[in-house]
Short mmCIF file of C-alpha atoms and ligand atoms in Angstrom, two decimals:
data_model
loop_
_atom_site.label_atom_id
_atom_site.label_comp_id
_atom_site.label_asym_id
_atom_site.label_seq_id
_atom_site.Cartn_x
_atom_site.Cartn_y
_atom_site.Cartn_z
CA MET A 1 -35.82 -3.98 5.45
CA ALA A 2 -38.24 -6.81 5.96
CA LYS A 3 -38.40 -7.75 9.60
CA GLY A 4 -38.36 -11.07 11.28
CA LYS A 5 -37.10 -13.73 8.93
CA ASN A 6 -33.40 -14.51 8.89
CA ALA A 7 -31.80 -16.84 6.38
CA VAL A 8 -28.86 -19.01 7.39
CA VAL A 9 -25.90 -18.72 5.08
CA PHE A 10 -22.29 -19.88 5.38
CA PHE A 11 -19.53 -17.40 4.66
CA CYS A 12 -15.84 -17.95 4.09
CA GLN A 13 -14.18 -15.69 6.66
CA GLU A 14 -11.19 -15.23 4.39
CA CYS A 15 -12.72 -14.05 1.15
CA GLY A 16 -16.42 -13.67 1.81
CA TYR A 17 -17.54 -16.56 -0.42
CA GLU A 18 -21.20 -17.30 0.23
CA SER A 19 -22.67 -20.77 0.30
CA SER A 20 -25.94 -22.31 1.41
CA LYS A 21 -24.17 -25.26 2.99
CA TRP A 22 -21.01 -25.81 4.96
CA MET A 23 -17.91 -26.78 3.03
CA GLY A 24 -14.50 -27.92 4.16
CA GLN A 25 -12.61 -26.00 1.51
CA CYS A 26 -13.62 -22.67 0.09
CA PRO A 27 -14.03 -22.82 -3.70
CA GLY A 28 -13.20 -19.11 -3.81
CA CYS A 29 -9.85 -18.89 -2.08
CA ARG A 30 -9.00 -22.58 -1.49
CA GLN A 31 -8.59 -22.07 2.25
CA TRP A 32 -9.62 -24.91 4.53
CA ASN A 33 -12.10 -24.73 7.37
CA THR A 34 -13.02 -21.09 6.95
CA PHE A 35 -16.81 -21.39 6.66
CA VAL A 36 -18.87 -19.96 9.48
CA GLU A 37 -22.62 -19.96 9.79
CA GLU A 38 -24.17 -16.51 9.83
CA SER A 39 -27.73 -15.41 9.59
CA VAL A 40 -28.58 -12.67 7.18
CA PRO A 41 -31.80 -10.69 7.23
CA VAL A 42 -34.03 -11.43 4.25
CA ARG A 43 -34.56 -8.24 2.35
CA ALA A 44 -37.37 -7.08 0.19
CA ALA A 45 -36.26 -6.92 -3.42
CA GLY A 46 -35.18 -3.52 -4.69
CA GLY A 47 -33.09 -1.81 -2.06
CA SER A 48 -31.94 1.74 -2.41
CA SER A 49 -29.48 3.37 -4.74
CA PRO A 50 -26.02 4.51 -3.65
CA SER A 51 -27.09 8.13 -3.79
CA GLY A 52 -29.59 7.50 -1.06
CA GLN A 53 -32.61 8.34 -3.15
CA THR A 54 -35.15 5.71 -3.87
CA LYS A 55 -36.19 7.06 -7.26
CA ASN A 56 -33.52 8.19 -9.66
CA ARG A 57 -33.86 9.57 -13.13
CA PRO A 58 -31.15 9.30 -15.76
CA SER A 59 -29.31 12.57 -16.32
CA PRO A 60 -27.29 13.57 -19.39
CA LEU A 61 -23.58 12.98 -18.78
CA SER A 62 -22.70 16.28 -20.45
CA GLU A 63 -24.70 18.22 -17.90
CA ILE A 64 -23.03 16.81 -14.82
CA SER A 65 -20.62 19.42 -13.52
CA LEU A 66 -17.54 18.72 -11.46
CA GLU A 67 -16.44 21.48 -9.22
CA GLU A 68 -12.81 21.90 -8.39
CA GLU A 69 -13.48 22.20 -4.67
CA ASP A 70 -14.83 18.67 -4.67
CA ARG A 71 -11.35 17.69 -3.62
CA ILE A 72 -10.16 18.62 -0.16
CA SER A 73 -6.46 18.71 0.61
CA THR A 74 -5.52 16.74 3.70
CA ARG A 75 -2.42 18.97 4.00
CA MET A 76 -0.30 15.86 3.82
CA SER A 77 1.03 15.86 0.30
CA GLU A 78 2.01 12.19 0.53
CA LEU A 79 -1.55 11.19 1.35
CA ASP A 80 -3.04 13.57 -1.20
CA ARG A 81 -0.93 12.00 -3.90
CA VAL A 82 -2.07 8.47 -3.04
CA LEU A 83 -5.69 9.67 -3.00
CA GLY A 84 -5.16 11.08 -6.48
CA GLY A 85 -4.90 14.77 -5.59
CA GLY A 86 -6.88 15.13 -2.39
CA LEU A 87 -9.87 13.75 -0.62
CA VAL A 88 -13.01 13.52 -2.76
CA ALA A 89 -16.24 14.66 -1.15
CA GLY A 90 -18.66 11.78 -0.74
CA SER A 91 -16.00 9.08 -1.10
CA LEU A 92 -15.50 5.96 0.94
CA THR A 93 -11.86 5.15 1.61
CA LEU A 94 -10.61 1.96 3.21
CA VAL A 95 -7.29 2.14 5.05
CA GLY A 96 -5.94 -1.33 5.72
CA GLY A 97 -2.84 -2.46 7.54
CA ASP A 98 -1.39 -4.62 10.28
CA PRO A 99 -2.29 -3.77 13.86
CA GLY A 100 0.08 -1.19 15.30
CA ILE A 101 1.35 0.07 11.96
CA GLY A 102 -0.08 3.55 12.53
CA LYS A 103 -3.52 3.69 10.91
CA SER A 104 -5.17 5.44 13.84
CA THR A 105 -2.25 7.85 14.12
CA LEU A 106 -2.39 8.74 10.43
CA LEU A 107 -6.12 9.32 10.44
CA LEU A 108 -6.02 11.34 13.64
CA GLN A 109 -3.43 13.59 12.00
CA VAL A 110 -5.63 13.89 8.92
CA CYS A 111 -8.53 14.82 11.20
CA ARG A 112 -6.45 17.50 12.86
CA ASN A 113 -5.44 19.03 9.53
CA LEU A 114 -8.99 19.00 8.21
CA ALA A 115 -10.35 20.48 11.44
CA GLU A 116 -7.80 23.26 11.15
CA ASP A 117 -9.25 24.00 7.72
CA GLU A 118 -12.62 24.43 9.42
CA LYS A 119 -14.09 21.14 8.28
CA GLU A 120 -16.40 19.41 10.70
CA VAL A 121 -14.74 16.11 11.49
CA LEU A 122 -16.10 13.14 13.43
CA TYR A 123 -13.72 10.44 14.64
CA VAL A 124 -15.55 7.30 15.68
CA SER A 125 -13.53 4.75 17.59
CA GLY A 126 -14.77 1.32 18.45
CA GLU A 127 -11.44 0.20 19.82
CA GLU A 128 -10.19 2.84 22.18
CA SER A 129 -11.64 4.99 24.94
CA LEU A 130 -11.75 8.77 24.76
CA LYS A 131 -8.82 8.93 27.16
CA GLN A 132 -6.68 6.61 25.05
CA ILE A 133 -7.36 8.74 21.99
CA LYS A 134 -6.51 11.83 23.97
CA ILE A 135 -3.15 10.34 24.97
CA ARG A 136 -2.34 9.69 21.32
CA ALA A 137 -3.59 13.14 20.35
CA ASN A 138 -1.31 14.74 22.94
CA ARG A 139 1.67 13.22 21.20
CA ILE A 140 0.56 14.56 17.86
CA GLY A 141 -0.19 18.16 18.78
CA ASP A 142 -3.01 20.62 19.29
CA PHE A 143 -6.54 20.00 18.16
CA ASN A 144 -9.37 22.47 17.73
CA ALA A 145 -13.08 22.13 18.45
CA HIS A 146 -14.05 21.17 14.91
CA LEU A 147 -12.88 17.64 15.65
CA LYS A 148 -15.37 15.58 17.64
CA LEU A 149 -14.74 12.16 19.09
CA LEU A 150 -17.26 9.40 19.54
CA CYS A 151 -16.62 6.04 21.16
CA GLU A 152 -19.30 3.81 19.78
CA THR A 153 -19.69 0.44 18.09
CA SER A 154 -23.37 0.47 17.27
CA LEU A 155 -23.87 1.56 13.71
CA ASP A 156 -27.44 2.65 14.26
CA SER A 157 -26.26 5.11 16.86
CA ILE A 158 -23.37 6.28 14.65
CA GLU A 159 -25.73 6.76 11.73
CA GLU A 160 -28.10 8.78 13.89
CA ASN A 161 -25.19 10.92 15.09
CA ILE A 162 -23.94 11.56 11.58
CA ARG A 163 -27.38 12.48 10.30
CA ARG A 164 -27.91 14.86 13.21
CA THR A 165 -24.54 16.64 13.21
CA GLY A 166 -23.79 16.51 9.46
CA PRO A 167 -19.96 16.35 9.52
CA ASP A 168 -17.82 16.82 6.39
CA VAL A 169 -15.45 13.98 7.14
CA VAL A 170 -15.94 10.85 9.26
CA VAL A 171 -13.36 8.28 10.38
CA ILE A 172 -14.58 4.85 11.44
CA ASP A 173 -11.78 3.27 13.45
CA SER A 174 -12.04 -0.21 12.59
CA ILE A 175 -14.91 -1.60 10.65
CA GLN A 176 -14.36 -4.93 12.41
CA THR A 177 -15.67 -3.54 15.70
CA MET A 178 -18.87 -2.08 14.25
CA TYR A 179 -22.15 -3.93 14.44
CA ARG A 180 -25.73 -3.42 13.49
CA GLU A 181 -28.37 -4.70 15.87
CA SER A 182 -30.63 -6.03 13.16
CA VAL A 183 -27.89 -8.40 12.04
CA SER A 184 -27.41 -11.24 14.45
CA SER A 185 -23.85 -12.30 13.58
CA ALA A 186 -20.88 -11.20 15.65
CA PRO A 187 -18.94 -7.97 14.90
CA GLY A 188 -16.14 -8.65 12.46
CA SER A 189 -18.03 -11.37 10.63
CA VAL A 190 -18.60 -11.11 6.92
CA THR A 191 -22.27 -10.20 7.24
CA GLN A 192 -21.65 -7.49 9.82
CA VAL A 193 -18.74 -5.94 7.98
CA ARG A 194 -20.66 -5.96 4.72
CA GLU A 195 -23.75 -4.51 6.32
CA ALA A 196 -21.76 -1.83 8.13
CA THR A 197 -19.96 -0.85 4.95
CA SER A 198 -23.16 -0.59 2.95
CA VAL A 199 -24.67 1.69 5.60
CA LEU A 200 -21.57 3.89 5.46
CA LEU A 201 -21.64 3.84 1.67
CA GLN A 202 -25.16 5.19 1.68
CA LEU A 203 -24.27 7.86 4.22
CA ALA A 204 -21.24 8.92 2.18
CA LYS A 205 -23.08 9.15 -1.12
CA GLY A 206 -26.35 10.44 0.27
CA LEU A 207 -24.97 13.19 2.50
CA ASN A 208 -21.79 13.87 0.51
CA ILE A 209 -19.52 13.01 3.43
CA SER A 210 -16.02 11.63 2.97
CA ILE A 211 -15.64 8.57 5.11
CA PHE A 212 -12.42 6.77 6.05
CA ILE A 213 -12.79 3.18 7.20
CA VAL A 214 -9.98 1.46 9.07
CA GLY A 215 -9.70 -2.27 8.41
CA HIS A 216 -7.33 -4.72 10.01
CA VAL A 217 -5.46 -7.07 7.82
CA THR A 218 -5.15 -10.84 8.16
CA LYS A 219 -1.79 -12.51 8.01
CA GLU A 220 -2.32 -13.23 4.32
CA GLY A 221 -2.38 -9.49 3.75
CA THR A 222 -6.04 -8.97 2.92
CA VAL A 223 -8.47 -7.00 5.01
CA ALA A 224 -9.62 -9.39 7.69
CA GLY A 225 -12.38 -11.62 6.53
CA PRO A 226 -14.24 -9.97 3.77
CA ARG A 227 -12.52 -9.03 0.61
CA VAL A 228 -16.05 -7.96 -0.28
CA LEU A 229 -15.19 -4.73 1.45
CA GLU A 230 -12.68 -3.86 -1.25
CA HIS A 231 -15.36 -4.03 -3.91
CA MET A 232 -17.72 -1.73 -2.09
CA VAL A 233 -15.46 1.21 -1.31
CA ASP A 234 -14.10 3.80 -3.73
CA THR A 235 -10.51 3.73 -2.64
CA VAL A 236 -8.38 1.10 -0.94
CA LEU A 237 -5.14 2.14 0.70
CA TYR A 238 -2.75 -0.19 2.44
CA PHE A 239 -0.43 1.01 5.11
CA GLU A 240 2.60 -1.22 5.20
CA GLY A 241 6.13 -1.39 6.41
CA ASP A 242 8.24 -3.25 8.86
CA ARG A 243 7.00 -2.65 12.39
CA HIS A 244 10.58 -2.45 13.53
CA ALA A 245 11.69 0.02 10.90
CA SER A 246 10.46 3.57 11.31
CA TYR A 247 9.28 4.22 7.78
CA ARG A 248 5.78 3.36 6.57
CA ILE A 249 4.47 3.14 3.05
CA LEU A 250 0.92 4.00 2.11
CA ARG A 251 0.01 2.25 -1.10
CA GLY A 252 -3.03 2.79 -3.27
CA VAL A 253 -4.51 -0.55 -4.36
CA LYS A 254 -7.76 0.67 -5.82
CA ASN A 255 -8.80 4.20 -6.59
CA ARG A 256 -11.91 5.29 -8.43
CA PHE A 257 -10.64 8.86 -8.48
CA GLY A 258 -7.01 8.52 -9.46
CA SER A 259 -4.20 6.21 -10.37
CA THR A 260 -3.23 3.30 -8.19
CA ASN A 261 0.39 2.28 -7.68
CA GLU A 262 1.13 5.63 -6.12
CA ILE A 263 2.85 5.47 -2.79
CA GLY A 264 3.27 7.85 0.09
CA VAL A 265 6.20 7.47 2.43
CA PHE A 266 6.00 8.35 6.10
CA GLU A 267 8.24 8.01 9.08
CA MET A 268 6.92 7.17 12.53
CA GLU A 269 8.38 9.57 15.04
CA SER A 270 7.68 10.31 18.66
CA ALA A 271 5.19 12.98 17.63
CA GLY A 272 3.23 11.04 15.06
CA LEU A 273 3.87 10.34 11.40
CA LYS A 274 6.11 12.64 9.42
CA GLU A 275 6.05 12.79 5.65
CA VAL A 276 9.20 11.68 3.88
CA LEU A 277 9.34 14.01 0.89
CA ASN A 278 12.51 12.54 -0.52
CA PRO A 279 12.32 8.78 -0.08
CA SER A 280 15.44 8.08 -2.16
CA GLU A 281 17.61 9.98 0.26
CA PHE A 282 15.90 8.20 3.12
CA MET A 283 16.40 4.74 1.59
CA LEU A 284 20.05 5.34 0.79
CA SER A 285 21.02 6.65 4.20
CA GLY A 286 23.57 4.34 5.77
CA LYS A 287 24.79 2.88 2.48
CA PRO A 288 28.32 1.57 2.98
CA GLU A 289 31.09 3.16 0.90
CA ASP A 290 33.40 1.00 -1.17
CA ALA A 291 31.80 -2.25 -0.09
CA ASN A 292 31.57 -4.92 -2.72
CA GLY A 293 28.24 -6.42 -3.62
CA SER A 294 26.39 -3.17 -3.16
CA ILE A 295 24.80 -1.12 -5.92
CA VAL A 296 22.06 1.48 -6.24
CA VAL A 297 19.07 0.83 -8.49
CA CYS A 298 16.01 2.85 -9.37
CA SER A 299 12.51 1.51 -9.12
CA MET A 300 9.35 3.34 -10.12
CA GLU A 301 6.58 3.46 -7.55
CA GLY A 302 3.70 4.82 -9.57
CA THR A 303 5.00 7.98 -11.14
CA ARG A 304 7.71 8.39 -8.61
CA PRO A 305 11.28 7.15 -8.96
CA MET A 306 12.88 5.74 -5.87
CA LEU A 307 16.54 4.90 -5.46
CA ILE A 308 17.26 1.80 -3.46
CA GLU A 309 20.38 -0.09 -2.51
CA VAL A 310 20.68 -3.72 -3.58
CA GLN A 311 23.13 -5.88 -1.69
CA ALA A 312 24.45 -9.27 -2.61
CA LEU A 313 26.68 -11.66 -0.74
CA VAL A 314 28.17 -14.58 -2.60
CA CYS A 315 30.34 -17.03 -0.75
CA HIS A 316 31.62 -20.54 -1.12
CA SER A 317 29.03 -23.15 -0.20
CA ASN A 318 29.93 -25.62 2.52
CA PHE A 319 27.26 -28.08 1.53
CA GLY A 320 26.54 -29.85 -1.70
CA ILE A 321 23.46 -27.82 -2.43
CA PRO A 322 24.06 -24.06 -2.61
CA ARG A 323 21.87 -21.89 -0.47
CA ARG A 324 20.02 -19.01 -2.07
CA GLN A 325 18.10 -16.43 -0.14
CA THR A 326 16.42 -13.15 -0.95
CA ILE A 327 14.94 -10.44 1.20
CA GLY A 328 12.70 -7.83 -0.36
CA THR A 329 12.67 -9.21 -3.87
CA ASP A 330 11.43 -12.24 -5.78
CA PHE A 331 13.34 -15.42 -4.95
CA ASN A 332 12.71 -17.08 -8.29
CA ARG A 333 13.83 -14.04 -10.20
CA VAL A 334 17.14 -13.98 -8.36
CA ASN A 335 17.65 -17.67 -9.07
CA LEU A 336 16.95 -17.00 -12.71
CA LEU A 337 19.46 -14.15 -12.81
CA ILE A 338 22.10 -16.34 -11.20
CA ALA A 339 21.44 -19.00 -13.84
CA VAL A 340 21.85 -16.37 -16.57
CA LEU A 341 25.17 -15.26 -15.07
CA GLU A 342 26.34 -18.84 -14.92
CA LYS A 343 25.40 -19.74 -18.48
CA ARG A 344 26.04 -16.47 -20.34
CA LEU A 345 29.06 -15.22 -18.44
CA GLY A 346 30.54 -18.56 -17.48
CA LEU A 347 30.72 -17.73 -13.78
CA SER A 348 30.83 -20.82 -11.60
CA LEU A 349 28.13 -19.74 -9.19
CA GLY A 350 26.86 -23.30 -8.87
CA SER A 351 29.10 -23.95 -5.89
CA CYS A 352 28.29 -20.69 -4.15
CA ASP A 353 25.70 -19.57 -1.67
CA ALA A 354 24.05 -16.30 -2.69
CA TYR A 355 22.09 -13.87 -0.60
CA VAL A 356 20.34 -10.82 -2.06
CA ASN A 357 18.90 -8.10 0.10
CA ILE A 358 17.02 -4.92 -0.70
CA ALA A 359 18.20 -2.51 1.98
CA GLY A 360 15.69 -0.69 4.13
CA GLY A 361 13.17 -3.51 4.39
CA ILE A 362 11.25 -2.39 1.32
CA LYS A 363 9.83 -4.89 -1.18
CA ILE A 364 10.49 -4.40 -4.89
CA GLN A 365 9.09 -6.56 -7.66
CA GLU A 366 9.92 -4.39 -10.65
CA PRO A 367 12.12 -6.12 -13.27
CA ALA A 368 14.06 -2.87 -13.78
CA ILE A 369 16.24 -3.79 -10.81
CA ASP A 370 17.47 -7.00 -12.54
CA LEU A 371 20.62 -5.44 -13.89
CA GLY A 372 21.46 -4.08 -10.46
CA ILE A 373 20.99 -7.48 -8.84
CA ALA A 374 23.16 -9.15 -11.49
CA MET A 375 25.93 -6.56 -11.06
CA ALA A 376 25.80 -6.82 -7.28
CA VAL A 377 26.10 -10.61 -7.43
CA VAL A 378 29.10 -10.43 -9.79
CA SER A 379 30.68 -7.69 -7.68
CA SER A 380 30.47 -9.84 -4.58
CA PHE A 381 31.59 -12.97 -6.43
CA LYS A 382 34.66 -11.26 -7.88
CA ASN A 383 35.33 -9.11 -4.81
CA LYS A 384 35.25 -5.98 -6.93
CA THR A 385 33.70 -2.83 -5.60
CA ILE A 386 31.26 -0.89 -7.72
CA ASP A 387 31.71 2.84 -8.10
CA ASN A 388 29.73 4.58 -5.35
CA LYS A 389 28.32 7.08 -7.79
CA LEU A 390 27.06 4.49 -10.27
CA ILE A 391 23.48 3.43 -10.68
CA ALA A 392 22.14 0.57 -12.84
CA ILE A 393 18.74 0.29 -14.47
CA GLY A 394 17.48 -2.48 -16.76
CA GLU A 395 15.61 -5.71 -17.10
CA VAL A 396 17.65 -8.83 -17.85
CA GLY A 397 16.38 -11.48 -20.26
CA LEU A 398 17.30 -15.15 -20.41
CA SER A 399 19.89 -14.62 -23.14
CA GLY A 400 21.66 -12.16 -20.92
CA GLU A 401 20.38 -9.21 -22.91
CA VAL A 402 19.47 -5.95 -21.16
CA ARG A 403 15.94 -4.94 -22.05
CA GLY A 404 14.27 -1.56 -22.01
CA VAL A 405 12.38 -0.13 -19.06
CA SER A 406 9.73 2.56 -18.80
CA MET A 407 10.15 6.17 -17.67
CA ILE A 408 13.90 6.15 -18.06
CA GLN A 409 14.22 9.93 -18.05
CA ALA A 410 12.56 10.31 -14.65
CA ARG A 411 14.88 7.67 -13.22
CA ILE A 412 18.01 9.34 -14.55
CA GLN A 413 16.88 12.71 -13.22
CA GLU A 414 16.31 11.27 -9.76
CA ALA A 415 19.81 9.76 -9.83
CA ALA A 416 21.32 13.07 -10.92
CA LYS A 417 19.43 14.88 -8.18
CA LEU A 418 21.05 12.71 -5.55
CA GLY A 419 24.54 13.22 -6.92
CA PHE A 420 25.14 10.07 -8.95
CA THR A 421 27.57 10.60 -11.81
CA THR A 422 27.19 7.44 -13.91
CA CYS A 423 24.01 5.74 -14.99
CA VAL A 424 23.98 2.36 -16.74
CA ILE A 425 20.82 1.90 -18.76
CA PRO A 426 19.55 -0.44 -21.51
CA TYR A 427 20.99 0.46 -24.91
CA VAL A 428 17.52 0.52 -26.46
CA CYS A 429 16.56 3.38 -24.15
CA MET A 430 19.49 5.57 -25.24
CA GLU A 431 17.48 7.21 -28.03
CA SER A 432 14.77 8.52 -25.76
CA VAL A 433 17.15 9.93 -23.18
CA LYS A 434 17.77 13.64 -23.05
CA GLU A 435 20.98 14.97 -21.61
CA VAL A 436 20.90 15.53 -17.85
CA ALA A 437 23.56 17.77 -16.34
CA GLY A 438 26.16 16.11 -14.16
CA ILE A 439 25.45 12.50 -15.03
CA LYS A 440 27.04 10.29 -17.68
CA VAL A 441 24.64 7.83 -19.27
CA ILE A 442 26.02 4.54 -20.59
CA GLY A 443 23.87 2.24 -22.71
CA VAL A 444 24.56 -1.52 -22.46
CA LYS A 445 23.18 -4.29 -24.65
CA SER A 446 23.98 -7.22 -22.39
CA VAL A 447 24.91 -8.08 -18.82
CA LYS A 448 28.38 -8.94 -20.10
CA GLU A 449 28.90 -5.35 -21.23
CA ALA A 450 27.63 -4.04 -17.92
CA ILE A 451 29.99 -6.30 -15.96
CA GLN A 452 32.96 -4.92 -17.88
CA LEU A 453 32.24 -1.57 -16.30
CA LEU A 454 33.05 -2.94 -12.84
P1 TYD B 501 -1.57 3.10 15.86
O1 TYD B 501 -1.92 4.30 15.09
O2 TYD B 501 -2.26 2.90 17.15
O3 TYD B 501 -1.71 1.79 14.99
P2 TYD B 501 -2.99 1.08 14.39
O4 TYD B 501 -4.14 1.99 14.55
O5 TYD B 501 -2.62 0.83 12.96
O6 TYD B 501 -3.16 -0.19 15.12
O7 TYD B 501 0.01 3.16 16.04
C1 TYD B 501 0.56 2.62 17.10
C2 TYD B 501 2.07 2.58 17.08
O8 TYD B 501 2.67 3.79 16.70
C3 TYD B 501 2.49 2.27 18.44
O9 TYD B 501 3.36 1.18 18.40
C4 TYD B 501 3.15 3.51 18.95
C5 TYD B 501 3.59 4.20 17.71
N1 TYD B 501 3.55 5.67 17.82
C6 TYD B 501 4.72 6.38 17.72
O10 TYD B 501 5.81 5.82 17.57
N2 TYD B 501 4.68 7.76 17.77
C7 TYD B 501 3.51 8.44 17.95
O11 TYD B 501 3.51 9.68 17.98
C8 TYD B 501 2.30 7.69 18.04
C9 TYD B 501 0.99 8.38 18.22
C10 TYD B 501 2.37 6.32 17.97
MG1 MG B 502 -5.83 1.70 15.76
#
């Protein structure tokens, strides 16, 4: 790196947009007043490659061999699934999430498992003291000597440590606390975070170390400040969930080594995070029996079906304008479904308030829950209970037709596994469905047909 000269650049602290002059509104993310002056070191052209070597020769693709043991199991099957089958050696993984959601706990547990498998693990914390980490560790369980802790925020010192000890896995607990002395901006600023990540990227690729980076999330739901971070790493995982509910969902947003959209479900207990191997059962616990306005639907999270309860409450509106509210699903979609029910089924919902809730605090956007929402709304409106053992799957179109959904077989099997006896699905999917023991499958062409089943 060329020494001495620093250039002054303005960065949007929300999205990392770079500009040579200050601006009131960021052209990148349209946020106001987010530009901060930072000085970046002027570099000599060139730089080094991600593999850490300065001179690289092209190699024939056919001769590059992949060994099976390139993937390490974290011994948490939920995490392995989200990572695409285990941790890849030499990968850089970003774990984002709100403060207090359990990122440090999760990674400490991963460290313990890996250390038990005789991997050398280094946990670097820039946020907590050794004692604080020890207190958390005591709640989680026993740790062996393969796990080393380091409380440090200077990247130069961390880099030196990593190069000297050569660990297999490194955790950097929070990228926002790390700083590099040669960069004059404050820790957490775009320049620092970007610089820190590029140093870690080179360490990961050059020394074949798997590195986890913890990143805090802003209230908009992106990793604080720089979204640039997401472009640099191999895998981005978000840890989400209601802080007040005990379950947590780990979601893959980007994965260079596997599919995204996979989720892992965990539960926060007094001794750390526990994997929830059967999330459907977990989500349906506490479902009321014989209550009207409640129905079970099935949503796919990646390749995994998940049964969820949808609740609706429809009551007479006391004001001229009916109130509509949704929790856990798209507001506009629910409004649209209510309009379809009004027009195609002739229900006078115009004078009614309607509330729709996805139980368990989970958020579902998949259109396959449309039919369930529509049936729940009608059930509440007509005060008719829906059979406890019935599940509804299907997307609803504007003409009131029930449209096909993907992976219908997996959804029906999940329903059968949890003891449901009737499954209402789109008629167009009937052909592709194979018989599943213990569950009756009914194909419907329209919402009207589905409502007649109530
Ligand atoms: P933490 O991992 O510190 O969150 P983050 O690193 O994402 O900021 O998690 C902290 C929360 O988890 C805290 O509110 C206490 C709770 N917790 C438990 O409920 N059980 C436990 O065994 C541990 C270690 C933490
Ligand atoms: Mg933490």
